[in-house]
Every structure is written in structure tokens, then in C-alpha cells.
Amino acid sequence: MSRAPRRRAVALCGLVAGGGFSFVGGADRAPRRPHVARQGARQVMESFYAAVNGRDLEQALAMVDDEVVYEDFTFQEPFRGREGVRELLGDAMSLPKGLDFVIDDLAGGDSWGPDDAVGMTWHVEFDGVALPNSRGASLYKTKNGRLLYARDIVESPLKLGSSALGIVGFLAALVRSYKQGLAGTFAAFATAAGLYWYILLLSPQGQFPFLGGPPAWAIDETTLRNVVDESLNFFYIWPGLDSLGLPSPSSLFPLPEVDPLRLALFNVAEAYAFMLLPLLLWDRPERKNVYAWWAPAMFLTNAILLPYFATRALEPAGSSTSRARVAWAPLFGLVALVVLAVALWQSWGLYADKPHFSQFIETLTPNRLCASGASLGPGMLTCMVLGSFLTPNHA
């Protein structure tokens, strides 16, 4: 090799060597930082789960940032800081071995950058057997390879189905009504409904001196018998069939006897709920199922009506309603008028000595379910009337 190329090679080696020594220890260059293998959020959380399943609390906490915020929706408040996570994981450390959190699927978490995030679904199993209602979904964010934020959503044991959307819709309407100044009307109806339900149906026996009989949750055989007997006389259909000599359930068993005044009150309450349907349909807001409210009020108890009026009050002024005239509304009104006339005649016209207000109260107070318009009868009575046509006497 000639001297010139050799000198160039030596100079090049000296330059590289000089630069290297200068980089390592030279005063004019920044010191070299040791290389650290950085993990993505996926690897961090897989290691975190392995530490939890191994009941190694300190190893799990080593992967947690000092400023971590951990939201577990099983608890009211989030856990903050490493000590907060220590408190959260403390109970998990006492669980028996074999009770593991198993990752089902992951999304993201492999960017290997200083900030990363991973979403995952998981479940809990014991000795390889998945436990019921143990599924969950989580979002985790990491910073410089440590857990900075977590949110765990655990499967609820309550399966509300489509009713969950109804609850959400109700709450949304409540918030909207509050913003539009409608909350006062709603509160008035809701308060009235709550008092009505509690006093008439749920209050313990004897709490209110003016109200007799057991509450709905402790109904006795006598009260249930009264409700059934009144329901079988719904709208005086059975007695009317007997009076006209038409087929009736009397061919199967005798018509139960009911105090005329109490029966009149029952049928008047039923007639009120009956003739209310056309008005509810005329005033029906969009996407509101009136029949779902009216049917329980008609066939169970009119205590359903006040909650309906409360939810109706949540509709903002000027909201779209049907406002369509119901063609058969006069028929409903006529039927209710006939029932009212028969009720008045049965309760007052059949008495030689007309009942006074005190007698009316004495008749009403022993049966609070009668006062609430409790009814089991329309469907029952319909089945009986149909059955009477199928008996040999009317075949």
C-alpha cells in the first residue's frame, strides 16, 4: 500500500476512534444514557395481570406510575396514586390461588412510544372454570412503560334488557325538563304519585287511622277475595247478563255478593280509567306507548295514572303530539256514563234508608285496594263468559 492511502486510512481510524472516545468521556459532548427496553401498554398490562394472578403486590405496583388514576366502576370514587392502587389490590391479594383474571382479547397497546393505550376484555375463572357474571372490559393508558390511567367496567348481575334504554330515556327527559323549567310540574306529579302509592298501597297497616286493611305487600285472603269478587262484577256485566236472561258465568257457579256501595266505588274508578283512554291517545306524545300505561291502570290499579302524568309533564311545551280525534271516543264516554248511572242506582236506589257520608267512609276504609281501583276482573270475566257458552246448557 502506498503511503498516501495508508495515511488516509490511519487518519480515518483516528477520527473514528477520537470521536468515539470524545462521545464517551469528552467534556464537550452529552454523556451516553444507558439503553432501556421500553414496553408498550399491551406488554405492561399483560405483566400487570400476571403479577396480580401471582399475588405479587410489589411487582404489580412496580408497573404503576406515581400519578396513576384507577377508576373501577364497582367503587364510588377512583383510586389515586400508587398507594390508592395498593388499597385496591389489597383484597385481591387475599384471594385463593387459582382465581385468575384471564384476558380474552386486546386492541392496540403496541406502539412502543412513551404514551400508549390498550383496550381489553377479560373474565374471571377459578381453576380453569369461568365464573358467572365475571366478564369485564377495561381501558389502560401508560406513560414511559408504567400504568397512568385505568378504567374497569364489570359485568352487572342485573340484566335490565330494553328497560335500561327506557331508564336512560327517562333520565334524559328529566334533565331536559330541568333545563326548560318543566321540573316543577314533574316534581308535583311525582310527589303526588309517591304519596298516593305509599299511603294507599304500601304503608303499614294502622299507620293512617283513616285507612283500613293490609298493604299490597301483605295482602290477606279476605282482601284478595274482596278484590276478586268486585272484579267479577266489573262494569256490572255479569249481573246484566243474568237480568237479560243471557248466558253468563252463573251457569258455572253463583254470582258473588258484594256490598253495593263498595262495588259502585270500584266500578266508578274503573269507568274513569276506561273513558280516559281516548284523551290519552289524543294527547299522546311521539314515541310514547299510551297503552303500556293505560292497560295496567285499567286492569290492575289506577295508581299507575299519576306516574304517567309525571312522565308526561317531562315533555317540553310545543312538542309534537297526535291531536287526532278518536272516532270511538263517544262510545267510551257512553259506556262510562251507563256504568256511572248503574252504580248510583245500585248504591243509592236500592237502599230504603239512603246511605250518608259516614256510611260511605265506613264502607271505603276497610279495603284500601278497593279505593285504589284494584281490578283483576276484565280478563277473568271475559274467560268466564266465553266458558259459559261452551257448557252443555248453552251448547
Coordinates of N, CA and C in Angstrom, one line a residue, residues 22-161:
S22 N -14.3 10.8 22.5 CA -14.9 12.1 22.9 C -16.3 11.9 23.3
F23 N -17.1 11.0 22.6 CA -18.5 10.8 22.9 C -18.7 10.2 24.2
V24 N -17.8 9.3 24.6 CA -17.9 8.6 25.9 C -17.5 9.5 27.0
G25 N -16.4 10.2 26.9 CA -15.9 10.9 28.1 C -15.6 12.3 27.8
G26 N -15.8 12.8 26.6 CA -15.4 14.2 26.3 C -16.3 15.2 27.0
A27 N -15.6 16.3 27.4 CA -16.4 17.3 28.1 C -17.3 18.1 27.2
D28 N -17.1 18.1 25.9 CA -17.9 18.9 25.0 C -19.1 18.1 24.5
R29 N -19.4 16.9 24.9 CA -20.5 16.1 24.4 C -21.3 15.6 25.6
A30 N -22.7 15.4 25.3 CA -23.5 14.9 26.4 C -23.2 13.4 26.6
P31 N -23.3 13.0 27.9 CA -23.0 11.6 28.2 C -24.0 10.7 27.6
R32 N -23.6 9.5 27.3 CA -24.5 8.5 26.7 C -25.3 7.9 27.8
R33 N -26.7 7.8 27.6 CA -27.6 7.2 28.5 C -27.7 5.7 28.3
P34 N -27.8 5.0 29.3 CA -27.9 3.5 29.1 C -29.2 3.2 28.4
H35 N -29.2 2.2 27.6 CA -30.4 1.8 26.8 C -31.3 1.0 27.7
V36 N -32.6 1.4 27.7 CA -33.6 0.7 28.4 C -34.7 0.2 27.5
A37 N -35.0 -1.1 27.6 CA -36.0 -1.7 26.8 C -37.4 -1.1 27.2
R38 N -38.1 -0.5 26.3 CA -39.4 0.2 26.6 C -40.5 -0.8 26.2
Q39 N -41.5 -0.9 27.0 CA -42.6 -1.8 26.7 C -43.8 -0.9 26.3
G40 N -44.7 -1.5 25.4 CA -45.9 -0.9 25.1 C -47.0 -1.2 26.2
A41 N -48.1 -0.6 26.0 CA -49.2 -0.8 27.1 C -49.7 -2.2 27.1
R42 N -49.6 -2.9 26.0 CA -50.1 -4.3 25.9 C -49.2 -5.1 26.8
Q43 N -47.8 -5.0 26.7 CA -46.9 -5.8 27.4 C -47.0 -5.4 28.9
V44 N -47.1 -4.1 29.2 CA -47.2 -3.7 30.6 C -48.4 -4.3 31.3
M45 N -49.6 -4.3 30.7 CA -50.7 -4.8 31.3 C -50.8 -6.3 31.4
E46 N -50.2 -7.0 30.4 CA -50.1 -8.4 30.5 C -49.2 -8.8 31.7
S47 N -48.1 -8.1 31.9 CA -47.3 -8.3 33.1 C -48.0 -8.0 34.4
F48 N -48.8 -6.9 34.3 CA -49.5 -6.5 35.5 C -50.5 -7.6 35.9
Y49 N -51.3 -8.1 34.9 CA -52.2 -9.2 35.2 C -51.5 -10.4 35.8
A50 N -50.3 -10.7 35.2 CA -49.6 -11.9 35.7 C -49.2 -11.7 37.1
A51 N -48.8 -10.5 37.5 CA -48.4 -10.2 38.9 C -49.6 -10.3 39.8
V52 N -50.7 -9.8 39.4 CA -51.9 -9.9 40.2 C -52.3 -11.3 40.4
N53 N -52.3 -12.1 39.3 CA -52.7 -13.5 39.4 C -51.7 -14.3 40.3
G54 N -50.4 -13.9 40.3 CA -49.4 -14.5 41.1 C -49.4 -14.0 42.5
R55 N -50.3 -13.0 42.9 CA -50.5 -12.4 44.2 C -49.1 -11.8 44.6
D56 N -48.5 -11.1 43.6 CA -47.2 -10.4 43.9 C -47.6 -8.9 43.8
L57 N -47.9 -8.4 45.0 CA -48.4 -7.0 45.0 C -47.3 -6.0 44.7
E58 N -46.1 -6.2 45.2 CA -45.0 -5.2 44.9 C -44.6 -5.3 43.4
Q59 N -44.6 -6.4 42.8 CA -44.3 -6.5 41.4 C -45.4 -5.7 40.6
A60 N -46.7 -5.9 41.0 CA -47.7 -5.1 40.3 C -47.6 -3.6 40.4
L61 N -47.2 -3.2 41.7 CA -47.1 -1.8 41.9 C -45.9 -1.2 41.2
A62 N -44.9 -2.0 40.9 CA -43.7 -1.5 40.2 C -44.0 -1.0 38.8
M63 N -45.2 -1.5 38.3 CA -45.6 -1.1 36.9 C -46.6 0.1 37.0
V64 N -46.8 0.7 38.1 CA -47.8 1.8 38.3 C -47.1 3.1 38.5
D65 N -47.5 4.1 37.7 CA -47.0 5.4 37.9 C -47.4 6.1 39.2
D66 N -46.6 7.0 39.7 CA -46.9 7.7 40.9 C -48.2 8.5 40.8
E67 N -48.5 9.0 39.6 CA -49.7 9.9 39.4 C -50.9 9.1 38.8
V68 N -50.9 7.8 39.0 CA -52.0 7.0 38.4 C -53.3 7.3 38.9
V69 N -54.4 7.2 38.1 CA -55.8 7.3 38.4 C -56.4 6.0 38.0
Y70 N -57.0 5.3 38.9 CA -57.6 4.0 38.6 C -59.1 4.0 38.9
E71 N -59.9 4.0 37.9 CA -61.4 4.0 38.0 C -61.9 2.6 37.9
D72 N -62.4 2.1 39.0 CA -63.1 0.8 39.0 C -64.6 1.1 39.3
F73 N -65.5 0.8 38.3 CA -66.9 1.2 38.5 C -67.6 0.4 39.5
T74 N -66.9 -0.5 40.2 CA -67.5 -1.2 41.3 C -67.5 -0.3 42.5
F75 N -66.6 0.7 42.5 CA -66.5 1.6 43.6 C -67.0 3.0 43.3
Q76 N -67.4 3.8 44.3 CA -67.9 5.1 44.1 C -66.8 6.1 43.6
E77 N -65.6 6.0 44.1 CA -64.6 7.0 43.8 C -63.4 6.3 43.2
P78 N -62.7 7.0 42.3 CA -61.4 6.4 41.8 C -60.3 6.3 42.8
F79 N -59.4 5.4 42.5 CA -58.2 5.3 43.4 C -57.1 6.1 42.8
R80 N -56.4 6.9 43.6 CA -55.4 7.8 43.1 C -54.0 7.5 43.7
G81 N -53.0 7.6 42.8 CA -51.6 7.3 43.3 C -51.3 5.9 43.5
R82 N -50.1 5.6 43.7 CA -49.7 4.2 43.9 C -50.3 3.6 45.2
E83 N -50.4 4.4 46.2 CA -51.0 3.9 47.5 C -52.5 3.6 47.3
G84 N -53.1 4.4 46.4 CA -54.5 4.1 46.1 C -54.7 2.7 45.4
V85 N -53.8 2.5 44.5 CA -53.8 1.2 43.8 C -53.5 0.1 44.8
R86 N -52.6 0.3 45.7 CA -52.3 -0.7 46.7 C -53.5 -1.1 47.5
E87 N -54.3 0.0 47.8 CA -55.6 -0.3 48.6 C -56.5 -1.1 47.7
L88 N -56.6 -0.8 46.4 CA -57.5 -1.5 45.5 C -57.1 -3.0 45.4
L89 N -55.8 -3.2 45.2 CA -55.3 -4.6 45.0 C -55.2 -5.4 46.3
G90 N -55.3 -4.7 47.4 CA -55.0 -5.4 48.7 C -56.0 -6.6 48.9
D91 N -57.3 -6.4 48.6 CA -58.2 -7.5 48.7 C -57.9 -8.6 47.7
A92 N -57.5 -8.2 46.5 CA -57.2 -9.3 45.5 C -56.1 -10.2 46.0
M93 N -55.1 -9.7 46.7 CA -54.0 -10.5 47.2 C -54.4 -11.6 48.1
S94 N -55.6 -11.4 48.8 CA -56.0 -12.5 49.7 C -56.9 -13.5 49.1
L95 N -57.2 -13.4 47.8 CA -58.0 -14.4 47.1 C -57.2 -15.7 47.0
P96 N -57.9 -16.8 46.9 CA -57.2 -18.1 46.8 C -56.5 -18.2 45.4
K97 N -55.4 -18.9 45.4 CA -54.7 -19.2 44.2 C -55.6 -20.0 43.3
G98 N -55.5 -19.7 42.0 CA -56.4 -20.4 41.0 C -57.6 -19.5 40.6
L99 N -57.8 -18.4 41.3 CA -58.8 -17.4 41.0 C -58.1 -16.3 40.2
D100 N -58.2 -16.4 38.8 CA -57.4 -15.6 38.0 C -58.2 -14.7 37.1
F101 N -57.6 -13.6 36.7 CA -58.2 -12.7 35.7 C -57.6 -13.1 34.4
V102 N -58.4 -13.5 33.5 CA -58.0 -14.0 32.2 C -58.3 -13.0 31.1
I103 N -57.3 -12.6 30.3 CA -57.5 -11.7 29.2 C -58.1 -12.4 28.0
D104 N -59.2 -11.9 27.5 CA -59.9 -12.6 26.3 C -59.4 -12.0 25.0
D105 N -59.3 -10.7 25.0 CA -58.9 -10.0 23.7 C -58.3 -8.6 24.0
L106 N -57.4 -8.2 23.1 CA -56.8 -6.9 23.3 C -56.8 -6.1 22.0
A107 N -56.8 -4.8 22.1 CA -56.8 -3.9 20.9 C -55.8 -2.8 21.2
G108 N -54.8 -2.6 20.3 CA -53.8 -1.6 20.5 C -52.8 -1.9 21.5
G109 N -52.1 -0.9 21.9 CA -51.1 -1.1 23.0 C -49.7 -1.6 22.6
D110 N -49.4 -1.5 21.3 CA -48.1 -2.0 20.9 C -47.4 -0.9 20.1
S111 N -47.6 0.3 20.4 CA -46.9 1.4 19.7 C -45.5 1.6 20.2
W112 N -45.2 1.1 21.4 CA -43.8 1.2 22.0 C -43.4 2.7 22.1
G113 N -44.3 3.6 22.1 CA -44.0 5.0 22.4 C -44.0 5.3 23.8
P114 N -43.7 6.6 24.2 CA -43.7 6.9 25.6 C -45.1 6.9 26.2
D115 N -46.1 7.3 25.3 CA -47.5 7.2 25.8 C -48.2 6.2 24.9
D116 N -49.0 5.3 25.5 CA -49.6 4.3 24.8 C -50.9 3.9 25.5
A117 N -51.8 3.2 24.8 CA -53.1 2.8 25.4 C -53.5 1.4 24.9
V118 N -54.2 0.6 25.7 CA -54.7 -0.7 25.2 C -56.1 -0.9 25.8
G119 N -56.9 -1.4 25.0 CA -58.3 -1.9 25.5 C -58.3 -3.4 25.5
M120 N -59.0 -3.9 26.5 CA -59.1 -5.4 26.6 C -60.4 -5.8 27.2
T121 N -60.8 -7.0 26.9 CA -61.9 -7.7 27.5 C -61.3 -8.9 28.3
W122 N -62.0 -9.2 29.4 CA -61.4 -10.2 30.3 C -62.6 -10.9 31.1
H123 N -62.2 -12.0 31.8 CA -63.2 -12.6 32.7 C -62.4 -13.2 33.8
V124 N -63.1 -13.7 34.8 CA -62.5 -14.3 36.0 C -62.9 -15.8 36.0
E125 N -61.9 -16.6 36.3 CA -62.2 -18.0 36.3 C -61.4 -18.6 37.5
F126 N -62.0 -19.8 38.0 CA -61.4 -20.5 39.1 C -61.0 -21.9 38.7
D127 N -59.7 -22.2 38.8 CA -59.2 -23.5 38.3 C -59.7 -23.8 36.9
G128 N -59.7 -22.8 36.1 CA -60.0 -23.0 34.7 C -61.5 -22.9 34.3
V129 N -62.3 -22.7 35.3 CA -63.8 -22.7 35.1 C -64.2 -21.2 35.2
A130 N -64.8 -20.7 34.1 CA -65.3 -19.3 34.1 C -66.4 -19.1 35.1
L131 N -66.4 -18.0 35.9 CA -67.4 -17.7 36.8 C -68.5 -16.9 36.2
P132 N -69.8 -17.1 36.6 CA -70.9 -16.3 36.1 C -70.7 -14.8 36.5
N133 N -71.2 -14.0 35.6 CA -71.2 -12.5 35.8 C -69.9 -12.0 36.2
S134 N -68.8 -12.5 35.5 CA -67.5 -12.1 35.9 C -66.7 -11.5 34.7
R135 N -67.5 -11.2 33.6 CA -66.8 -10.6 32.5 C -66.6 -9.1 32.7
G136 N -65.7 -8.5 32.0 CA -65.4 -7.1 32.1 C -64.7 -6.5 30.9
A137 N -64.6 -5.2 30.8 CA -63.9 -4.5 29.8 C -63.1 -3.4 30.4
S138 N -61.9 -3.1 29.9 CA -61.0 -2.1 30.6 C -60.3 -1.3 29.5
L139 N -59.9 -0.1 29.9 CA -59.0 0.7 29.1 C -57.9 1.1 30.0
Y140 N -56.7 1.0 29.5 CA -55.5 1.3 30.2 C -54.6 2.2 29.4
K141 N -54.0 3.3 30.0 CA -53.1 4.2 29.4 C -51.8 4.1 30.2
T142 N -50.7 4.1 29.5 CA -49.3 4.0 30.1 C -48.5 5.2 29.7
K143 N -47.5 5.5 30.5 CA -46.6 6.6 30.3 C -45.2 6.1 30.7
N144 N -44.3 6.1 29.7 CA -43.0 5.6 29.9 C -42.9 4.2 30.5
G145 N -43.8 3.4 30.0 CA -43.9 2.0 30.5 C -44.5 1.7 31.8
R146 N -45.3 2.7 32.3 CA -46.0 2.5 33.6 C -47.4 2.9 33.5
L147 N -48.3 2.2 34.2 CA -49.7 2.5 34.2 C -50.0 3.9 34.7
L148 N -50.7 4.7 33.9 CA -51.0 6.1 34.3 C -52.5 6.2 34.5
Y149 N -53.3 5.5 33.8 CA -54.8 5.6 33.9 C -55.4 4.3 33.6
A150 N -56.5 4.0 34.4 CA -57.2 2.7 34.2 C -58.7 2.9 34.4
R151 N -59.5 2.2 33.6 CA -60.9 2.2 33.8 C -61.4 0.8 33.6
D152 N -62.0 0.2 34.7 CA -62.6 -1.1 34.6 C -64.1 -1.1 34.7
I153 N -64.8 -1.7 33.8 CA -66.2 -1.9 33.8 C -66.6 -3.3 33.9
V154 N -67.2 -3.7 35.0 CA -67.5 -5.1 35.4 C -68.9 -5.4 35.0
E155 N -69.2 -6.6 34.5 CA -70.5 -7.1 34.1 C -71.5 -7.0 35.3
S156 N -72.6 -6.4 35.0 CA -73.6 -6.3 36.1 C -74.4 -7.6 36.2
P157 N -74.7 -8.0 37.4 CA -75.6 -9.2 37.6 C -77.0 -8.9 37.3
L158 N -77.4 -7.6 37.2 CA -78.8 -7.2 36.8 C -78.9 -7.1 35.3
K159 N -79.7 -7.9 34.6 CA -79.9 -7.8 33.2 C -81.2 -7.1 32.9
L160 N -81.1 -5.8 32.7 CA -82.3 -4.9 32.5 C -82.9 -5.0 31.1
G161 N -82.1 -5.5 30.2 CA -82.6 -5.6 28.8 C -83.0 -4.2 28.2

